[in-house]
Amino acid sequence: MFSELVIPSRTIMTPGPVEAHPNVLRVMSSTILGQFDPAFLTIMDDVKEMIKVPFGTKNEQSFAIDGTSRSGLEAALIALIKPGDKVLIPVYGRFAYLLGEICERAKAEIKYLEKDWTSPFEQAEIIQAIDDFEPKIVAMVHGETANGQMQALDQIGAACRKRDIFFVVDMVATYGGVPIFVDDWCVDIAIGGTQKCVSVPSGMSLITYNDRVEKVLTSRYQKELGLSKMDRNENHISSNYLDLSQLQRYWNTERINHHTEATTMIYALHEGLRTMINEGIESVWARHKLNDEAIVAGIKAMGLGFFGNMGTKMPTVTPILIPEGADDGEAIRNMLLDVFGVEIASSFGDLKGKVWRIGNMGYSSRRENVLQVLGALESALIYYGATINKGEAVKAALKVYEV
Amino acid sequence: MFSELVIPSRTIMTPGPVEAHPNVLRVMSSTILGQFDPAFLTIMDDVKEMIKVPFGTKNEQSFAIDGTSRSGLEAALIALIKPGDKVLIPVYGRFAYLLGEICERAKAEIKYLEKDWTSPFEQAEIIQAIDDFEPKIVAMVHGETANGQMQALDQIGAACRKRDIFFVVDMVATYGGVPIFVDDWCVDIAIGGTQKCVSVPSGMSLITYNDRVEKVLTSRYQKELGLSKMDRNENHISSNYLDLSQLQRYWNTERINHHTEATTMIYALHEGLRTMINEGIESVWARHKLNDEAIVAGIKAMGLGFFGNMGTKMPTVTPILIPEGADDGEAIRNMLLDVFGVEIASSFGDLKGKVWRIGNMGYSSRRENVLQVLGALESALIYYGATINKGEAVKAALKVYEV
């Protein structure tokens, strides 16, 4: 016999998935609607509109994909890439390699522009690499969760547009948490996450793209065989499930049958976005910034160091150097989870065992969570005998909130 | 301003998505757990075990994919297909063409064995076609929702195994609703749905495969670039998101990071499967059969006809010929939804405008729902002036339940 689900209560201060907003959780127990029920179609239409707000876009094509964030990355890249196409991928963290992995499987010719992970690129460096490599597509990450650095995009986007290059940006970890201006920055396709700053459970990805991309998609559209034997197109996209040319025709008024939309996840997304929009997107950004300042102040006051350039750090992630006396950091991280019910993250690759990451995203980005994670981390470090400044962390954070 | 979600109450008697079980809806408001939180990993492990029961399998590799049903179909087919591989697709309904669409995009050489949609194949016909075409893979649909027919599989599976051919079966619309014996039938990969007989919202697909498939996957595994620059494999699968060789290493004890598992959907799946297993899988099948008998008796007593062979009809779908006086059936279907709050389905392709479909799946497969849909349909037909036997439908259904 399998026992009933018992979900322990957690304070989740990782870079995702984070705590879902109570408004979101509440609607997830709502009953199901059929995928073409007019009541459901209205919800989908509202979601389309609301997705645009945190992206800072007027793009008509803005919708959700029924798959976790990387499904949106793959859908975006395979929409544009044909075998042999040149893709430039600037790398300043782990997730640029995910873009590379996807491009490799799509048989692109890839050029990695690599640097250390302590800061993002100067935009001019990337523009120089564009001129050297002359790619069809530049694909990059806006905010790298593994090392917590964030890339400025506006000049790169403008340079791509001028050269008629497609600019694809992974905004999974920044969408909703920091100011994003897809249209002003000349981003052709942007992908956002739900399980981070939107406070919705993992399982969907958000996408927006402009007319330049839509034109490509129109040329690659193939109505599927189960619906028509006539509309064959040799230029079709390699995947059926992640075919944006079909997905947009399901989300748009054409309503051409593709998958069966994930009803409950759409309810959740509706409420996650609506809650953000009601708070005011600028207020949401300001809340993340303030809580980030408090986290940084607390960690600093404890005497711990940070990984990477603080001037280009994402406000949604803080990478902390694991201090001496804490080994690889796992015992303390486990204690935080088991004993304090607080989750923080480790990191990837070379940073594994050297860096902890405190996330600051969505509904988890709350004052009480910030104070709780600082207090618990301090207590765990003291318990394990690490040398820190005692009693300073929470005080320093409280001071930030006083201002 | 976007208004708060208001979900109208519906009795959903379509072939999916259907009503989620109250046990499922209840847990969907539970708080989030991190994807590597030990409490969440235990839930994933339980889900793996429970998925096997309705499949009738002992396959170690049985897990969920974060995408709607067709994501599982695509993951299964691209796991096996390399460009130029021969795939035989027997077609007796709409969804065989979805398999074809996916195989085409994977650049397979496809042979369709087509027949009219009124019944499935004699197994010997398919075995003959296998010997004629000598495919690497036979891909087919267990139950075709568009026309409500179901294919016997045991001899086909045995014939494939004998010839060392892979047998891939879409069980999306039958999983949990009718007896399935993946191991005994020699099915190599089977794909199940959640939004039908498991009474869980759409958004996931279920998959199981045996050692023969796992061997192929092992030969195609490529650890992704963000985790290792060493493990390149020219033979890798074309998709990263739907790469079963990666997915199984995330679901298994290796826990190699891939996507961020869809927390809430996994909670839902856990409870959907647990509820079925507690009812007893054979009792679940018997319940679907009984309710199907009542639906058929009611429709017959009303004087309406059925599409297709009743001896091979799926117990989970009943295709009804739209009677004269009801035009293309849409006005009555809309009245059912708007006025009675009851949803039934239309159909696809040539059957559109000629056939309604009443689903009988999962939590929607309940006596009160059956009686409600029969009563409402009779009333709507009378309202629109169709010639039917009045007052007979519900009585005939009640008689089935009396036995």
PDB file of N, CA and C in Angstrom, chain B residues 141-220:
ATOM      1  N   VAL B 141      -1.791   2.452 -32.120  1.00  0.00           N
ATOM      2  CA  VAL B 141      -2.636   2.990 -31.056  1.00  0.00           C
ATOM      3  C   VAL B 141      -3.491   1.859 -30.492  1.00  0.00           C
ATOM      4  N   HIS B 142      -3.524   1.760 -29.163  1.00  0.00           N
ATOM      5  CA  HIS B 142      -4.331   0.709 -28.521  1.00  0.00           C
ATOM      6  C   HIS B 142      -5.819   1.030 -28.625  1.00  0.00           C
ATOM      7  N   GLY B 143      -6.186   2.255 -28.274  1.00  0.00           N
ATOM      8  CA  GLY B 143      -7.589   2.672 -28.365  1.00  0.00           C
ATOM      9  C   GLY B 143      -7.661   4.019 -29.063  1.00  0.00           C
ATOM     10  N   GLU B 144      -8.417   4.082 -30.140  1.00  0.00           N
ATOM     11  CA  GLU B 144      -8.526   5.316 -30.948  1.00  0.00           C
ATOM     12  C   GLU B 144      -9.713   6.136 -30.449  1.00  0.00           C
ATOM     13  N   THR B 145      -9.446   7.268 -29.811  1.00  0.00           N
ATOM     14  CA  THR B 145     -10.561   8.043 -29.243  1.00  0.00           C
ATOM     15  C   THR B 145     -11.474   8.648 -30.296  1.00  0.00           C
ATOM     16  N   ALA B 146     -10.952   8.958 -31.478  1.00  0.00           N
ATOM     17  CA  ALA B 146     -11.773   9.649 -32.475  1.00  0.00           C
ATOM     18  C   ALA B 146     -12.939   8.781 -32.942  1.00  0.00           C
ATOM     19  N   ASN B 147     -12.704   7.468 -33.061  1.00  0.00           N
ATOM     20  CA  ASN B 147     -13.760   6.571 -33.527  1.00  0.00           C
ATOM     21  C   ASN B 147     -14.097   5.478 -32.518  1.00  0.00           C
ATOM     22  N   GLY B 148     -13.393   5.474 -31.389  1.00  0.00           N
ATOM     23  CA  GLY B 148     -13.776   4.582 -30.292  1.00  0.00           C
ATOM     24  C   GLY B 148     -13.478   3.112 -30.483  1.00  0.00           C
ATOM     25  N   GLN B 149     -12.557   2.770 -31.357  1.00  0.00           N
ATOM     26  CA  GLN B 149     -12.229   1.366 -31.581  1.00  0.00           C
ATOM     27  C   GLN B 149     -10.940   0.977 -30.851  1.00  0.00           C
ATOM     28  N   MET B 150     -10.854  -0.303 -30.481  1.00  0.00           N
ATOM     29  CA  MET B 150      -9.700  -0.770 -29.713  1.00  0.00           C
ATOM     30  C   MET B 150      -9.091  -2.001 -30.373  1.00  0.00           C
ATOM     31  N   GLN B 151      -7.783  -2.018 -30.438  1.00  0.00           N
ATOM     32  CA  GLN B 151      -7.028  -3.059 -31.145  1.00  0.00           C
ATOM     33  C   GLN B 151      -6.529  -4.143 -30.181  1.00  0.00           C
ATOM     34  N   ALA B 152      -6.734  -5.404 -30.495  1.00  0.00           N
ATOM     35  CA  ALA B 152      -6.087  -6.498 -29.751  1.00  0.00           C
ATOM     36  C   ALA B 152      -4.596  -6.496 -30.116  1.00  0.00           C
ATOM     37  N   LEU B 153      -3.741  -6.748 -29.141  1.00  0.00           N
ATOM     38  CA  LEU B 153      -2.304  -6.512 -29.339  1.00  0.00           C
ATOM     39  C   LEU B 153      -1.415  -7.734 -29.108  1.00  0.00           C
ATOM     40  N   ASP B 154      -1.934  -8.756 -28.434  1.00  0.00           N
ATOM     41  CA  ASP B 154      -1.055  -9.830 -27.947  1.00  0.00           C
ATOM     42  C   ASP B 154      -0.304 -10.566 -29.053  1.00  0.00           C
ATOM     43  N   GLN B 155      -0.993 -10.900 -30.137  1.00  0.00           N
ATOM     44  CA  GLN B 155      -0.310 -11.651 -31.200  1.00  0.00           C
ATOM     45  C   GLN B 155       0.678 -10.771 -31.970  1.00  0.00           C
ATOM     46  N   ILE B 156       0.299  -9.510 -32.142  1.00  0.00           N
ATOM     47  CA  ILE B 156       1.205  -8.577 -32.837  1.00  0.00           C
ATOM     48  C   ILE B 156       2.495  -8.434 -32.035  1.00  0.00           C
ATOM     49  N   GLY B 157       2.330  -8.252 -30.728  1.00  0.00           N
ATOM     50  CA  GLY B 157       3.497  -8.107 -29.863  1.00  0.00           C
ATOM     51  C   GLY B 157       4.394  -9.336 -29.936  1.00  0.00           C
ATOM     52  N   ALA B 158       3.783 -10.499 -29.846  1.00  0.00           N
ATOM     53  CA  ALA B 158       4.563 -11.745 -29.891  1.00  0.00           C
ATOM     54  C   ALA B 158       5.293 -11.877 -31.228  1.00  0.00           C
ATOM     55  N   ALA B 159       4.598 -11.500 -32.307  1.00  0.00           N
ATOM     56  CA  ALA B 159       5.217 -11.589 -33.637  1.00  0.00           C
ATOM     57  C   ALA B 159       6.406 -10.625 -33.750  1.00  0.00           C
ATOM     58  N   CYS B 160       6.251  -9.436 -33.199  1.00  0.00           N
ATOM     59  CA  CYS B 160       7.360  -8.451 -33.219  1.00  0.00           C
ATOM     60  C   CYS B 160       8.555  -8.989 -32.446  1.00  0.00           C
ATOM     61  N   ARG B 161       8.292  -9.495 -31.258  1.00  0.00           N
ATOM     62  CA  ARG B 161       9.380  -9.983 -30.412  1.00  0.00           C
ATOM     63  C   ARG B 161      10.156 -11.092 -31.126  1.00  0.00           C
ATOM     64  N   LYS B 162       9.395 -11.994 -31.770  1.00  0.00           N
ATOM     65  CA  LYS B 162      10.000 -13.127 -32.475  1.00  0.00           C
ATOM     66  C   LYS B 162      10.925 -12.638 -33.595  1.00  0.00           C
ATOM     67  N   ARG B 163      10.537 -11.519 -34.204  1.00  0.00           N
ATOM     68  CA  ARG B 163      11.302 -10.984 -35.341  1.00  0.00           C
ATOM     69  C   ARG B 163      12.300  -9.905 -34.919  1.00  0.00           C
ATOM     70  N   ASP B 164      12.405  -9.690 -33.607  1.00  0.00           N
ATOM     71  CA  ASP B 164      13.313  -8.675 -33.069  1.00  0.00           C
ATOM     72  C   ASP B 164      12.960  -7.271 -33.559  1.00  0.00           C
ATOM     73  N   ILE B 165      11.659  -7.019 -33.634  1.00  0.00           N
ATOM     74  CA  ILE B 165      11.143  -5.698 -34.023  1.00  0.00           C
ATOM     75  C   ILE B 165      10.655  -5.003 -32.750  1.00  0.00           C
ATOM     76  N   PHE B 166      10.804  -3.690 -32.695  1.00  0.00           N
ATOM     77  CA  PHE B 166      10.298  -2.945 -31.535  1.00  0.00           C
ATOM     78  C   PHE B 166       8.811  -2.656 -31.701  1.00  0.00           C
ATOM     79  N   PHE B 167       8.068  -2.830 -30.624  1.00  0.00           N
ATOM     80  CA  PHE B 167       6.621  -2.629 -30.651  1.00  0.00           C
ATOM     81  C   PHE B 167       6.285  -1.474 -29.690  1.00  0.00           C
ATOM     82  N   VAL B 168       5.839  -0.362 -30.264  1.00  0.00           N
ATOM     83  CA  VAL B 168       5.545   0.852 -29.493  1.00  0.00           C
ATOM     84  C   VAL B 168       4.036   1.096 -29.533  1.00  0.00           C
ATOM     85  N   VAL B 169       3.413   1.213 -28.376  1.00  0.00           N
ATOM     86  CA  VAL B 169       1.956   1.343 -28.356  1.00  0.00           C
ATOM     87  C   VAL B 169       1.501   2.562 -27.554  1.00  0.00           C
ATOM     88  N   ASP B 170       0.659   3.359 -28.208  1.00  0.00           N
ATOM     89  CA  ASP B 170      -0.008   4.511 -27.598  1.00  0.00           C
ATOM     90  C   ASP B 170      -1.200   3.999 -26.797  1.00  0.00           C
ATOM     91  N   MET B 171      -1.085   4.038 -25.463  1.00  0.00           N
ATOM     92  CA  MET B 171      -2.178   3.590 -24.588  1.00  0.00           C
ATOM     93  C   MET B 171      -2.777   4.765 -23.827  1.00  0.00           C
ATOM     94  N   VAL B 172      -2.669   5.946 -24.413  1.00  0.00           N
ATOM     95  CA  VAL B 172      -3.103   7.172 -23.745  1.00  0.00           C
ATOM     96  C   VAL B 172      -4.557   7.086 -23.307  1.00  0.00           C
ATOM     97  N   ALA B 173      -5.410   6.553 -24.178  1.00  0.00           N
ATOM     98  CA  ALA B 173      -6.853   6.583 -23.915  1.00  0.00           C
ATOM     99  C   ALA B 173      -7.366   5.304 -23.267  1.00  0.00           C
ATOM    100  N   THR B 174      -6.487   4.345 -23.038  1.00  0.00           N
ATOM    101  CA  THR B 174      -6.919   3.085 -22.425  1.00  0.00           C
ATOM    102  C   THR B 174      -6.274   2.855 -21.058  1.00  0.00           C
ATOM    103  N   TYR B 175      -5.133   3.487 -20.824  1.00  0.00           N
ATOM    104  CA  TYR B 175      -4.396   3.301 -19.561  1.00  0.00           C
ATOM    105  C   TYR B 175      -5.301   3.572 -18.354  1.00  0.00           C
ATOM    106  N   GLY B 176      -5.483   2.545 -17.551  1.00  0.00           N
ATOM    107  CA  GLY B 176      -6.299   2.695 -16.348  1.00  0.00           C
ATOM    108  C   GLY B 176      -7.774   2.422 -16.567  1.00  0.00           C
ATOM    109  N   GLY B 177      -8.221   2.406 -17.810  1.00  0.00           N
ATOM    110  CA  GLY B 177      -9.643   2.208 -18.082  1.00  0.00           C
ATOM    111  C   GLY B 177      -9.981   0.804 -18.539  1.00  0.00           C
ATOM    112  N   VAL B 178      -9.011   0.143 -19.135  1.00  0.00           N
ATOM    113  CA  VAL B 178      -9.247  -1.210 -19.636  1.00  0.00           C
ATOM    114  C   VAL B 178      -8.032  -2.074 -19.278  1.00  0.00           C
ATOM    115  N   PRO B 179      -8.216  -3.386 -19.242  1.00  0.00           N
ATOM    116  CA  PRO B 179      -7.083  -4.264 -18.911  1.00  0.00           C
ATOM    117  C   PRO B 179      -5.937  -4.091 -19.901  1.00  0.00           C
ATOM    118  N   ILE B 180      -4.758  -3.886 -19.374  1.00  0.00           N
ATOM    119  CA  ILE B 180      -3.532  -3.735 -20.173  1.00  0.00           C
ATOM    120  C   ILE B 180      -2.468  -4.636 -19.564  1.00  0.00           C
ATOM    121  N   PHE B 181      -1.760  -5.362 -20.416  1.00  0.00           N
ATOM    122  CA  PHE B 181      -0.712  -6.267 -19.939  1.00  0.00           C
ATOM    123  C   PHE B 181       0.523  -6.078 -20.815  1.00  0.00           C
ATOM    124  N   VAL B 182       1.232  -4.992 -20.556  1.00  0.00           N
ATOM    125  CA  VAL B 182       2.403  -4.629 -21.360  1.00  0.00           C
ATOM    126  C   VAL B 182       3.406  -5.779 -21.472  1.00  0.00           C
ATOM    127  N   ASP B 183       3.695  -6.439 -20.348  1.00  0.00           N
ATOM    128  CA  ASP B 183       4.695  -7.515 -20.372  1.00  0.00           C
ATOM    129  C   ASP B 183       4.183  -8.730 -21.155  1.00  0.00           C
ATOM    130  N   ASP B 184       2.980  -9.160 -20.843  1.00  0.00           N
ATOM    131  CA  ASP B 184       2.443 -10.359 -21.521  1.00  0.00           C
ATOM    132  C   ASP B 184       2.245 -10.119 -23.009  1.00  0.00           C
ATOM    133  N   TRP B 185       1.925  -8.903 -23.386  1.00  0.00           N
ATOM    134  CA  TRP B 185       1.682  -8.588 -24.792  1.00  0.00           C
ATOM    135  C   TRP B 185       2.966  -8.257 -25.558  1.00  0.00           C
ATOM    136  N   CYS B 186       4.100  -8.304 -24.881  1.00  0.00           N
ATOM    137  CA  CYS B 186       5.391  -8.004 -25.531  1.00  0.00           C
ATOM    138  C   CYS B 186       5.443  -6.600 -26.133  1.00  0.00           C
ATOM    139  N   VAL B 187       4.902  -5.640 -25.396  1.00  0.00           N
ATOM    140  CA  VAL B 187       5.012  -4.245 -25.826  1.00  0.00           C
ATOM    141  C   VAL B 187       6.340  -3.707 -25.302  1.00  0.00           C
ATOM    142  N   ASP B 188       7.135  -3.111 -26.172  1.00  0.00           N
ATOM    143  CA  ASP B 188       8.453  -2.630 -25.749  1.00  0.00           C
ATOM    144  C   ASP B 188       8.398  -1.257 -25.078  1.00  0.00           C
ATOM    145  N   ILE B 189       7.618  -0.368 -25.676  1.00  0.00           N
ATOM    146  CA  ILE B 189       7.380   0.930 -25.023  1.00  0.00           C
ATOM    147  C   ILE B 189       5.877   1.188 -25.058  1.00  0.00           C
ATOM    148  N   ALA B 190       5.318   1.534 -23.909  1.00  0.00           N
ATOM    149  CA  ALA B 190       3.908   1.936 -23.854  1.00  0.00           C
ATOM    150  C   ALA B 190       3.825   3.324 -23.245  1.00  0.00           C
ATOM    151  N   ILE B 191       2.865   4.098 -23.746  1.00  0.00           N
ATOM    152  CA  ILE B 191       2.669   5.468 -23.283  1.00  0.00           C
ATOM    153  C   ILE B 191       1.245   5.605 -22.765  1.00  0.00           C
ATOM    154  N   GLY B 192       1.095   6.119 -21.554  1.00  0.00           N
ATOM    155  CA  GLY B 192      -0.233   6.313 -20.961  1.00  0.00           C
ATOM    156  C   GLY B 192      -0.521   7.780 -20.737  1.00  0.00           C
ATOM    157  N   GLY B 193      -1.796   8.111 -20.589  1.00  0.00           N
ATOM    158  CA  GLY B 193      -2.199   9.496 -20.332  1.00  0.00           C
ATOM    159  C   GLY B 193      -2.607   9.681 -18.880  1.00  0.00           C
ATOM    160  N   THR B 194      -2.599  10.915 -18.437  1.00  0.00           N
ATOM    161  CA  THR B 194      -3.032  11.201 -17.061  1.00  0.00           C
ATOM    162  C   THR B 194      -4.413  11.833 -17.027  1.00  0.00           C
ATOM    163  N   GLN B 195      -4.770  12.553 -18.085  1.00  0.00           N
ATOM    164  CA  GLN B 195      -5.975  13.388 -18.068  1.00  0.00           C
ATOM    165  C   GLN B 195      -7.212  12.599 -18.471  1.00  0.00           C
ATOM    166  N   LYS B 196      -7.052  11.293 -18.609  1.00  0.00           N
ATOM    167  CA  LYS B 196      -8.179  10.446 -18.979  1.00  0.00           C
ATOM    168  C   LYS B 196      -8.517   9.537 -17.786  1.00  0.00           C
ATOM    169  N   CYS B 197      -8.166   8.277 -17.862  1.00  0.00           N
ATOM    170  CA  CYS B 197      -8.637   7.346 -16.828  1.00  0.00           C
ATOM    171  C   CYS B 197      -7.938   7.485 -15.474  1.00  0.00           C
ATOM    172  N   VAL B 198      -6.888   8.276 -15.382  1.00  0.00           N
ATOM    173  CA  VAL B 198      -6.205   8.450 -14.095  1.00  0.00           C
ATOM    174  C   VAL B 198      -6.782   9.631 -13.307  1.00  0.00           C
ATOM    175  N   SER B 199      -7.675  10.402 -13.940  1.00  0.00           N
ATOM    176  CA  SER B 199      -8.388  11.486 -13.246  1.00  0.00           C
ATOM    177  C   SER B 199      -7.457  12.572 -12.728  1.00  0.00           C
ATOM    178  N   VAL B 200      -6.410  12.817 -13.477  1.00  0.00           N
ATOM    179  CA  VAL B 200      -5.421  13.842 -13.136  1.00  0.00           C
ATOM    180  C   VAL B 200      -5.457  14.873 -14.273  1.00  0.00           C
ATOM    181  N   PRO B 201      -5.232  16.149 -13.973  1.00  0.00           N
ATOM    182  CA  PRO B 201      -5.253  17.137 -15.066  1.00  0.00           C
ATOM    183  C   PRO B 201      -4.213  16.835 -16.144  1.00  0.00           C
ATOM    184  N   SER B 202      -4.450  17.313 -17.321  1.00  0.00           N
ATOM    185  CA  SER B 202      -3.502  17.183 -18.424  1.00  0.00           C
ATOM    186  C   SER B 202      -2.180  17.879 -18.069  1.00  0.00           C
ATOM    187  N   GLY B 203      -1.102  17.413 -18.678  1.00  0.00           N
ATOM    188  CA  GLY B 203       0.188  18.058 -18.459  1.00  0.00           C
ATOM    189  C   GLY B 203       1.343  17.080 -18.286  1.00  0.00           C
ATOM    190  N   MET B 204       1.016  15.799 -18.134  1.00  0.00           N
ATOM    191  CA  MET B 204       2.073  14.786 -18.023  1.00  0.00           C
ATOM    192  C   MET B 204       1.760  13.626 -18.943  1.00  0.00           C
ATOM    193  N   SER B 205       2.793  12.875 -19.298  1.00  0.00           N
ATOM    194  CA  SER B 205       2.545  11.590 -19.926  1.00  0.00           C
ATOM    195  C   SER B 205       3.323  10.538 -19.163  1.00  0.00           C
ATOM    196  N   LEU B 206       2.852   9.311 -19.266  1.00  0.00           N
ATOM    197  CA  LEU B 206       3.442   8.202 -18.515  1.00  0.00           C
ATOM    198  C   LEU B 206       4.086   7.264 -19.511  1.00  0.00           C
ATOM    199  N   ILE B 207       5.207   6.706 -19.122  1.00  0.00           N
ATOM    200  CA  ILE B 207       5.904   5.839 -20.066  1.00  0.00           C
ATOM    201  C   ILE B 207       6.495   4.647 -19.325  1.00  0.00           C
ATOM    202  N   THR B 208       6.533   3.528 -20.008  1.00  0.00           N
ATOM    203  CA  THR B 208       7.231   2.357 -19.479  1.00  0.00           C
ATOM    204  C   THR B 208       7.941   1.679 -20.636  1.00  0.00           C
ATOM    205  N   TYR B 209       9.139   1.171 -20.385  1.00  0.00           N
ATOM    206  CA  TYR B 209       9.846   0.429 -21.426  1.00  0.00           C
ATOM    207  C   TYR B 209      10.757  -0.624 -20.800  1.00  0.00           C
ATOM    208  N   ASN B 210      11.083  -1.605 -21.630  1.00  0.00           N
ATOM    209  CA  ASN B 210      11.789  -2.771 -21.105  1.00  0.00           C
ATOM    210  C   ASN B 210      13.301  -2.699 -21.381  1.00  0.00           C
ATOM    211  N   ASP B 211      13.989  -3.774 -21.044  1.00  0.00           N
ATOM    212  CA  ASP B 211      15.454  -3.829 -21.176  1.00  0.00           C
ATOM    213  C   ASP B 211      15.919  -3.671 -22.619  1.00  0.00           C
ATOM    214  N   ARG B 212      15.105  -4.157 -23.558  1.00  0.00           N
ATOM    215  CA  ARG B 212      15.491  -4.049 -24.973  1.00  0.00           C
ATOM    216  C   ARG B 212      15.640  -2.579 -25.353  1.00  0.00           C
ATOM    217  N   VAL B 213      14.707  -1.769 -24.874  1.00  0.00           N
ATOM    218  CA  VAL B 213      14.743  -0.339 -25.174  1.00  0.00           C
ATOM    219  C   VAL B 213      15.857   0.335 -24.367  1.00  0.00           C
ATOM    220  N   GLU B 214      15.982  -0.088 -23.127  1.00  0.00           N
ATOM    221  CA  GLU B 214      17.000   0.523 -22.275  1.00  0.00           C
ATOM    222  C   GLU B 214      18.395   0.327 -22.878  1.00  0.00           C
ATOM    223  N   LYS B 215      18.599  -0.806 -23.510  1.00  0.00           N
ATOM    224  CA  LYS B 215      19.886  -1.080 -24.144  1.00  0.00           C
ATOM    225  C   LYS B 215      20.159  -0.047 -25.254  1.00  0.00           C
ATOM    226  N   VAL B 216      19.144   0.224 -26.044  1.00  0.00           N
ATOM    227  CA  VAL B 216      19.289   1.250 -27.086  1.00  0.00           C
ATOM    228  C   VAL B 216      19.609   2.595 -26.445  1.00  0.00           C
ATOM    229  N   LEU B 217      18.875   2.907 -25.392  1.00  0.00           N
ATOM    230  CA  LEU B 217      19.064   4.208 -24.733  1.00  0.00           C
ATOM    231  C   LEU B 217      20.460   4.345 -24.145  1.00  0.00           C
ATOM    232  N   THR B 218      20.964   3.268 -23.597  1.00  0.00           N
ATOM    233  CA  THR B 218      22.315   3.308 -23.041  1.00  0.00           C
ATOM    234  C   THR B 218      23.323   3.647 -24.139  1.00  0.00           C
ATOM    235  N   SER B 219      23.081   3.106 -25.320  1.00  0.00           N
ATOM    236  CA  SER B 219      24.009   3.361 -26.430  1.00  0.00           C
ATOM    237  C   SER B 219      23.878   4.784 -26.972  1.00  0.00           C
ATOM    238  N   ARG B 220      22.776   5.457 -26.633  1.00  0.00           N
ATOM    239  CA  ARG B 220      22.555   6.807 -27.153  1.00  0.00           C
ATOM    240  C   ARG B 220      22.737   7.893 -26.088  1.00  0.00           C
TER     241      ARG B 220
END
